Coordinates of C-alpha atoms in Angstrom, one line a residue:
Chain W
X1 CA -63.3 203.1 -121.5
X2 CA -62.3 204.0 -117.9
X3 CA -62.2 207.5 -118.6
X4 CA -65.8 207.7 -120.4
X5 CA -67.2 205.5 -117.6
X6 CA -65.7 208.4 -115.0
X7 CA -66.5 211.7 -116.9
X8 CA -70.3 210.1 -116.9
X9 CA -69.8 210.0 -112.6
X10 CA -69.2 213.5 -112.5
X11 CA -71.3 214.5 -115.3
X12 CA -74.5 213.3 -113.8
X13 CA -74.8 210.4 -111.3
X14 CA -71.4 209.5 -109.8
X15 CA -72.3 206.0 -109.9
X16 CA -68.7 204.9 -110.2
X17 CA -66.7 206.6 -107.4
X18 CA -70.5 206.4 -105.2
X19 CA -69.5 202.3 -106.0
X20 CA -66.0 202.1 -105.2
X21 CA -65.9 204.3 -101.8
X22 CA -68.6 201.9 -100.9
X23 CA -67.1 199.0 -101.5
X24 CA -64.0 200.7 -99.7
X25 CA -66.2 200.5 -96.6
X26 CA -67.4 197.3 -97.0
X27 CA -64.0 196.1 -97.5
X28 CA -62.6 197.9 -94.5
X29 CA -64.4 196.2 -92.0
X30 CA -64.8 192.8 -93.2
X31 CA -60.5 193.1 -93.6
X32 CA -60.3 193.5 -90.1
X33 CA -62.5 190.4 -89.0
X34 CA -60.6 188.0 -91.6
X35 CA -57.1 189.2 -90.0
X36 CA -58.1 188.3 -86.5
X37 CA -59.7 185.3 -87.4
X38 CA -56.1 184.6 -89.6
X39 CA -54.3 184.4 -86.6
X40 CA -56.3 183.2 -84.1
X41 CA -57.1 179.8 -86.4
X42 CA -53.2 180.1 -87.5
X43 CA -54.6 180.1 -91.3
X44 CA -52.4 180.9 -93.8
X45 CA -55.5 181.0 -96.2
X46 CA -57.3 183.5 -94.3
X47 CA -53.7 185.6 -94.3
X48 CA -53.3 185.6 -98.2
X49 CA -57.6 186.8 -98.3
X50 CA -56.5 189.6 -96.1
X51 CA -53.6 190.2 -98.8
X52 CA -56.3 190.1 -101.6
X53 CA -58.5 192.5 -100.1
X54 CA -55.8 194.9 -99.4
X55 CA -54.8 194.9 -102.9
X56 CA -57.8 195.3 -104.0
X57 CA -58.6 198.1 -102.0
X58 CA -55.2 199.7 -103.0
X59 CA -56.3 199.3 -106.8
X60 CA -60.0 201.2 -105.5
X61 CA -58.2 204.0 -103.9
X62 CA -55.9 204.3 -106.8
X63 CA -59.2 204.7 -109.5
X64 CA -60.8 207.2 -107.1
X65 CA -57.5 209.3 -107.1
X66 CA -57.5 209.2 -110.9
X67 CA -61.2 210.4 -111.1
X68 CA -60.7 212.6 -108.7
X69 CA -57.7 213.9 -110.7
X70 CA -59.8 214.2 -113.9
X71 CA -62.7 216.4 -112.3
X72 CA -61.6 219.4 -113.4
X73 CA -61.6 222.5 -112.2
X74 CA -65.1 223.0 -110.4
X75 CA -64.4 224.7 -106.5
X76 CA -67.4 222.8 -105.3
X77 CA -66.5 219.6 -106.6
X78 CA -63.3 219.9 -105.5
X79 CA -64.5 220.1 -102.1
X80 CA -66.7 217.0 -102.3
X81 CA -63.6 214.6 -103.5
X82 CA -61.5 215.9 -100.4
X83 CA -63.6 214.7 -98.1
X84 CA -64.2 211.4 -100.8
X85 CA -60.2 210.9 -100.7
X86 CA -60.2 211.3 -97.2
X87 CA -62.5 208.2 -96.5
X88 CA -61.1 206.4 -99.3
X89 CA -57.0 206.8 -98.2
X90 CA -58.3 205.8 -94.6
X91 CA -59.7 202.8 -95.8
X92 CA -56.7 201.6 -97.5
X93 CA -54.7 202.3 -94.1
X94 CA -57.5 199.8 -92.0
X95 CA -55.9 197.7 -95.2
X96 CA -52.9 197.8 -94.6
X97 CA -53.0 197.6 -90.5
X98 CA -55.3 194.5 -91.0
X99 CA -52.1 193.2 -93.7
X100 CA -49.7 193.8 -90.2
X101 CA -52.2 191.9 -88.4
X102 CA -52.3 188.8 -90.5
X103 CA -48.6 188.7 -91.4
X104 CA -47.6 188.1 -87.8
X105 CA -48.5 184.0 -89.2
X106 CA -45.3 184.7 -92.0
X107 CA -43.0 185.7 -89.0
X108 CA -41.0 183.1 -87.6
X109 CA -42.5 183.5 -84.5
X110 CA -42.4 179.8 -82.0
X111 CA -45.0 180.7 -79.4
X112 CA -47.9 182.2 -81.6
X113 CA -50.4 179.7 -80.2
X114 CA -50.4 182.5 -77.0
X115 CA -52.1 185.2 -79.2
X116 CA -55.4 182.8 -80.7
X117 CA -55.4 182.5 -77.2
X118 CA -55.6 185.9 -76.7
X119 CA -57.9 187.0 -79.0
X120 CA -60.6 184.5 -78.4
X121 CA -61.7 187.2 -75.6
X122 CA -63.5 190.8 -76.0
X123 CA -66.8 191.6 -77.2
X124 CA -67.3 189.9 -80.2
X125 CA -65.7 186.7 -80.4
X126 CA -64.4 184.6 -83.9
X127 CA -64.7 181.0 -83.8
X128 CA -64.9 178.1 -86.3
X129 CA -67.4 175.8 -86.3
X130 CA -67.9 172.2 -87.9
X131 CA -71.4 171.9 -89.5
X132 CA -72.8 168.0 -88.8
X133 CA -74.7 166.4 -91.2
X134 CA -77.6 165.9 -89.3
X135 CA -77.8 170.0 -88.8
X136 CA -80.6 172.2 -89.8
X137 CA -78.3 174.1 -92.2
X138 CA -77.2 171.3 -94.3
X139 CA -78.6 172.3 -98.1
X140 CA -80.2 175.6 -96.9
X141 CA -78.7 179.3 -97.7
X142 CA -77.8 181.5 -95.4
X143 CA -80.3 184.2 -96.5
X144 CA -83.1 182.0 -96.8
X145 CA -81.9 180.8 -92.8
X146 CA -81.6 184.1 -92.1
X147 CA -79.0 182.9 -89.6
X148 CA -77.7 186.7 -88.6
X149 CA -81.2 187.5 -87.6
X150 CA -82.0 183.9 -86.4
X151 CA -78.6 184.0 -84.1
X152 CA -76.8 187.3 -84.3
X153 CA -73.5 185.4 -85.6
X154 CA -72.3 186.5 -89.1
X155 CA -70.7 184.2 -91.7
X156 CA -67.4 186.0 -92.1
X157 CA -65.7 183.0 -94.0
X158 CA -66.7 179.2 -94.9
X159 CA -64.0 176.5 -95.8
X160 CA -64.9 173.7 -97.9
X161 CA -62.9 170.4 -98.3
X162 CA -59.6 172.2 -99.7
X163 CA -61.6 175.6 -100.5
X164 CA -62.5 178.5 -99.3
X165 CA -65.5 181.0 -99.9
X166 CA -64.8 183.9 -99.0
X167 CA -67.5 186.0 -100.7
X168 CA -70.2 184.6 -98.6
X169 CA -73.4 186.0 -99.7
X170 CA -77.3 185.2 -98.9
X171 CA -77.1 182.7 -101.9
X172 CA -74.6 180.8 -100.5
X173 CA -76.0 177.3 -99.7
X174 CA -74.4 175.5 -96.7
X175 CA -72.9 172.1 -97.3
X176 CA -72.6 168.9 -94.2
X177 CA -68.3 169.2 -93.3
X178 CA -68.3 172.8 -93.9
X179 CA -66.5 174.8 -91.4
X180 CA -68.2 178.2 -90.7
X181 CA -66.0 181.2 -89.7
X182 CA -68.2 183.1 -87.4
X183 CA -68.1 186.3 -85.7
X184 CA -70.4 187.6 -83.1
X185 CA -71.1 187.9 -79.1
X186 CA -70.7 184.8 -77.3
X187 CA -74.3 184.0 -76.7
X188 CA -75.2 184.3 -80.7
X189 CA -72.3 181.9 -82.2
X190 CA -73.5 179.5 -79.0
X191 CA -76.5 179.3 -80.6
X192 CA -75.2 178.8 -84.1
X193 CA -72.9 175.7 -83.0
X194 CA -75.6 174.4 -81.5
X195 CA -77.5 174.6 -84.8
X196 CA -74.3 173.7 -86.5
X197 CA -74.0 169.9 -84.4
X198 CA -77.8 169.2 -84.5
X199 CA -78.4 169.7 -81.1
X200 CA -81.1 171.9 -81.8
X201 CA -84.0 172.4 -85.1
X202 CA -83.7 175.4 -86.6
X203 CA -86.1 177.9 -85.1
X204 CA -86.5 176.8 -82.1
Chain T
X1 CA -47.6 198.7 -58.7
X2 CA -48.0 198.8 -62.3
X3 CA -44.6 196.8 -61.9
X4 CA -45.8 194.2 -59.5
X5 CA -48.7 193.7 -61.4
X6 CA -46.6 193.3 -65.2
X7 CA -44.4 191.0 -63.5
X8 CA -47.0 188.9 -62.6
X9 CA -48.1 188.5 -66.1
X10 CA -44.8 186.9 -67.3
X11 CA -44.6 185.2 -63.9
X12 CA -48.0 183.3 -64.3
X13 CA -51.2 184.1 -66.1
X14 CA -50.0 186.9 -68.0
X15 CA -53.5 188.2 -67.3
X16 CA -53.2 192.3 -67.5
X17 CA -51.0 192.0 -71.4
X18 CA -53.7 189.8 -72.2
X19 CA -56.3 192.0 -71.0
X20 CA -54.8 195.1 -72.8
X21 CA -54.7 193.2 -76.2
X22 CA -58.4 191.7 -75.8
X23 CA -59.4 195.3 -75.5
X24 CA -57.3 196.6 -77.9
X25 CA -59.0 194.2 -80.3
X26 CA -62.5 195.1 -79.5
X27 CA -61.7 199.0 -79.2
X28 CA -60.1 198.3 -83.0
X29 CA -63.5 196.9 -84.4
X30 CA -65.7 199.2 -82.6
X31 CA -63.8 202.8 -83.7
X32 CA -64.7 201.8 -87.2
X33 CA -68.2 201.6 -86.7
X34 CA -68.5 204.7 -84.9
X35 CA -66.0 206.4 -87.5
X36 CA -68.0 205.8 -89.8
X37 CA -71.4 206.6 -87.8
X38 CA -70.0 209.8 -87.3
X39 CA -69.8 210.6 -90.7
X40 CA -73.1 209.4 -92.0
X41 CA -74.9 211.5 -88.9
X42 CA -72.6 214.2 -89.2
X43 CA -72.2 214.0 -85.4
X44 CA -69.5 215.8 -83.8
X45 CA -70.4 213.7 -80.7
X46 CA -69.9 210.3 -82.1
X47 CA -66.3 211.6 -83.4
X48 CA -65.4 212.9 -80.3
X49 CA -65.6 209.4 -79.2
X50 CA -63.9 208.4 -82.1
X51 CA -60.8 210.6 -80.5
X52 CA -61.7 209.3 -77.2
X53 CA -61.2 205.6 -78.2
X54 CA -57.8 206.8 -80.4
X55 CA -56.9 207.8 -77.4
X56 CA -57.5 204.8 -74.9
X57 CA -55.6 202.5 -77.7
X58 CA -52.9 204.8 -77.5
X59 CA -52.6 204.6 -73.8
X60 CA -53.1 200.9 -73.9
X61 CA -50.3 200.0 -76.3
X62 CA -48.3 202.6 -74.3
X63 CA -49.0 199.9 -71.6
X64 CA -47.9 196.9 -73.6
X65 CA -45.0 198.0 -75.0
X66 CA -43.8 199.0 -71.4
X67 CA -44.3 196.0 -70.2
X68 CA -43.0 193.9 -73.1
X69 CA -39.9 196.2 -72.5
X70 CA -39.8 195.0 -69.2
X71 CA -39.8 191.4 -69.7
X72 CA -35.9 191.1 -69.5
X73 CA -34.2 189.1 -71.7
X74 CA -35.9 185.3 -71.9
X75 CA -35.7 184.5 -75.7
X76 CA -39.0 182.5 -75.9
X77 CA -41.4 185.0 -73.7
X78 CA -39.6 187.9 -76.6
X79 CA -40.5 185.8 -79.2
X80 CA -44.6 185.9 -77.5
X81 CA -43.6 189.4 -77.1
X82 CA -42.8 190.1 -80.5
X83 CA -46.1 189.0 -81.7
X84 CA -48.4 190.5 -79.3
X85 CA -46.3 193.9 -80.0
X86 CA -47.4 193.5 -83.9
X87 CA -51.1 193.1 -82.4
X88 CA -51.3 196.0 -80.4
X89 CA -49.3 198.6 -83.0
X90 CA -51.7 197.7 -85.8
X91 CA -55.0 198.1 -83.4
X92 CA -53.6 201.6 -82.6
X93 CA -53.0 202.3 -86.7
X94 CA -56.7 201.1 -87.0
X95 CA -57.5 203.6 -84.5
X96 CA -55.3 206.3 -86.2
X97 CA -57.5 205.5 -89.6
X98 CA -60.7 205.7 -87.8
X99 CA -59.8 209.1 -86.4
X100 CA -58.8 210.2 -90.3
X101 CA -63.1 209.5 -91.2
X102 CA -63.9 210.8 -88.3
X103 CA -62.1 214.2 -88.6
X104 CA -64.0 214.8 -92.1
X105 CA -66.4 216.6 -89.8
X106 CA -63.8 219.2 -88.9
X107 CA -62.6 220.1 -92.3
X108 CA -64.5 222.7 -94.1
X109 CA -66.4 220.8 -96.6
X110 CA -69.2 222.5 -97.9
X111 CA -70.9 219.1 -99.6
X112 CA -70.4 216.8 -97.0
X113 CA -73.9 215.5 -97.2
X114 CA -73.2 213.7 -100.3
X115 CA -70.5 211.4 -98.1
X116 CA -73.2 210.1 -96.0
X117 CA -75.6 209.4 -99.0
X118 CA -72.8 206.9 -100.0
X119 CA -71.7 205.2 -96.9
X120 CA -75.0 204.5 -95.9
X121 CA -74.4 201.3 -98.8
X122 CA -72.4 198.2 -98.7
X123 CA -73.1 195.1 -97.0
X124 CA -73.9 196.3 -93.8
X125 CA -75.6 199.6 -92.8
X126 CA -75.2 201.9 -90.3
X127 CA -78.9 203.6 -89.2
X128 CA -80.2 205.3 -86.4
X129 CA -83.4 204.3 -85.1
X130 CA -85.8 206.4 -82.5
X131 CA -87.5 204.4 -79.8
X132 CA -91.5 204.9 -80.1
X133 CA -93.0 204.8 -76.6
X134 CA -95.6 202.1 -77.6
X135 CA -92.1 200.0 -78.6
X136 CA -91.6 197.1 -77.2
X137 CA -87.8 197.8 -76.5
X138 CA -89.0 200.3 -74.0
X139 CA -87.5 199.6 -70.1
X140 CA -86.4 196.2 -70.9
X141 CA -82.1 195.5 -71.1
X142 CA -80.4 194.7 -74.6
X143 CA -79.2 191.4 -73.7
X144 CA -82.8 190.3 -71.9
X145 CA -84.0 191.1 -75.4
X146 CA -81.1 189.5 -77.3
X147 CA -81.6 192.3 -79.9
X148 CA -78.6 191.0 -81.9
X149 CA -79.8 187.0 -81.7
X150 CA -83.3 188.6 -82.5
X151 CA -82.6 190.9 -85.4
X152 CA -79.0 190.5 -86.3
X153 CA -78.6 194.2 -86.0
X154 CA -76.0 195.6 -83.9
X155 CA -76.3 198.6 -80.9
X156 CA -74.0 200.4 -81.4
X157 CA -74.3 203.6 -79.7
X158 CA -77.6 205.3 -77.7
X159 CA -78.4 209.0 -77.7
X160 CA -80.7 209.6 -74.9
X161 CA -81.8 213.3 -74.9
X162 CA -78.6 215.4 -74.9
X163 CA -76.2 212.4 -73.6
X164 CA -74.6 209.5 -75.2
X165 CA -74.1 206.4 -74.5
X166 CA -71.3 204.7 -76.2
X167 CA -70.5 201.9 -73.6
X168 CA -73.6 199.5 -74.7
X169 CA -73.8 196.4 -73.1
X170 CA -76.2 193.5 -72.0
X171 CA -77.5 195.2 -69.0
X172 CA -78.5 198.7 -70.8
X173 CA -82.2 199.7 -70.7
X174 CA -83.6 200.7 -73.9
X175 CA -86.6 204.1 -72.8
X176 CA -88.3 205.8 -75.1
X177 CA -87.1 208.8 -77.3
X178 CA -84.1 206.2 -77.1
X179 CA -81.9 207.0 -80.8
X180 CA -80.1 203.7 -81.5
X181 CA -77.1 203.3 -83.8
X182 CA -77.2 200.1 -85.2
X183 CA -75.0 198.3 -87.9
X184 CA -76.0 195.2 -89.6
X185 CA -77.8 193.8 -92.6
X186 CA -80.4 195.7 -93.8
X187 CA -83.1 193.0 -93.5
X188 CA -81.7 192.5 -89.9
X189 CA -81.8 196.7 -89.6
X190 CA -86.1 196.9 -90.9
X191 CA -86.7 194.1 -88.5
X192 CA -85.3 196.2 -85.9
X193 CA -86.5 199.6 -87.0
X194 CA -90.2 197.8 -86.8
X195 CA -89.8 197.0 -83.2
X196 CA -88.7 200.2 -82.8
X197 CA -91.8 202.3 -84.3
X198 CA -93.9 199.8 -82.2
X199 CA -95.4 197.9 -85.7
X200 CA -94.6 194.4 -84.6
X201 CA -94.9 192.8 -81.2
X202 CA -91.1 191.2 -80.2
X203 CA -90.3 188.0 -80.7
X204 CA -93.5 187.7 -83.6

């Protein structure tokens, strides 16, 4: 089956490895995001997500080395999947430096409340916030809000009760108690708590 | 000097390690946006700064591990230590990663276009976008506009004739002929790339 689906890549459209290196980038950076934000909420949740997405990009990198491997003998071909392998083996190390990131929670470390601390500065900042039930947001998706155009602040992570969704999408639909994982510069995830508690109707 | 000012830190506010690993953080995020802007524009200038930020993260966790090194022998402050160490090592193998896209450009590939035609997927994209003078970016500051509240795309870089500007912040003035490099959704990127050609009026 696999081998079928990646003789058809190289025969003619390369759909395959063309999906797997990009999900290898897509994977890359949202890894990093959910590591920082592992530590600085001290979420062992968040931790074990980074842990799936590294596996997971292990497991892409190890199918675009085996189609790689089965390309044959063409010079020019040959040449493409270097530079492929290239992108795809450094994306597996972001992987694995986000893993050393978020395994600092597993170390029996007593001060770790210092680094949250830490990290709460720089460009971009992660934060978590509460959504009321008297917000704007409540029963609405977050493509049909638009809220990274509306506010700038992305949706890296939502937790729900006892859950977490992690594959936020544009479908997702916003419930009242969730807690929003956001990332973005301090102005845009302002705006989005505000949002969040009510404070303010949503486009205005 | 550098060891008045480390002892400080431990002393008190610990304000220059914590300044080190805040910008280590956001150095960490940025490199693999412009690693991978470097290979979708095939720009040797946009990997050079790729290098230049390897670099800076190399110097900087030079700078905490010297200083965690001379924290003498307090078993709680080694146990902060410990952490912010794990930190700062996996920013700088981020960094390292980055620099492995990046450096595609300097291998002799002969197809490297077809590596760009894949990145340019995934969740978020990475575009560049050329200013029109009838724009209404033109002569007015990033953060007046709120470009990322606005659109939800990201500056990420500036070409302006044969220079670069890679340190984008709030106060920087968009002209026209501007290039940005911008990451973010891709409804959040055609908003922004409107503005840009001058089709819609800001803020409509």
């Amino acid at each position: 089956m696999m081998e079928n689906k990646d003789k058809e890549i190289f025969g003619g459209e390369r759909v395959s490895i063309r999906e797997a290196l990009v999900e290898m980038k897509s994977l890359s950076e949202k890894i990093i995001d959910l590591a920082y934000a592992a530590i600085i909420f001290d979420s062992d949740d968040l931790a074990n997500e980074v842990e799936n997405i590294e596996e997971k990009l292990d497991r892409l990198l190890y199918r675009v080395r085996l189609t790689a491997l089965m390309a044959g003998r063409d010079p020019q071909l040959a040449e493409q999947l270097l530079g492929i392998l290239q992108v795809a083996s450094a994306a597996e190390q972001i992987g694995d430096a986000a893993v050393s990131i978020s395994r600092l929670l597993s170390t029996n470390v007593e001060y770790r409340p210092f680094i949250p601390f830490i990290l709460k500065g720089g460009d971009e900042i992660i934060r978590a916030l509460m959504v009321d039930e008297s917000s704007d947001l409540v029963n609405r998706s977050i493509g049909g809000l638009e809220v990274e155009g509306e506010t700038g602040a992305r949706i890296i992570a939502i937790k729900r009760g006892n859950r977490w969704i992690f594959n936020v999408s544009d479908d997702t639909v916003i419930k009242p108690g969730d807690t929003l994982i956001v990332r973005g510069v301090e102005g845009g995830v302002e705006d989005l708590e505000a949002y969040c508690k009510g404070e303010r109707r949503w486009g205005q």
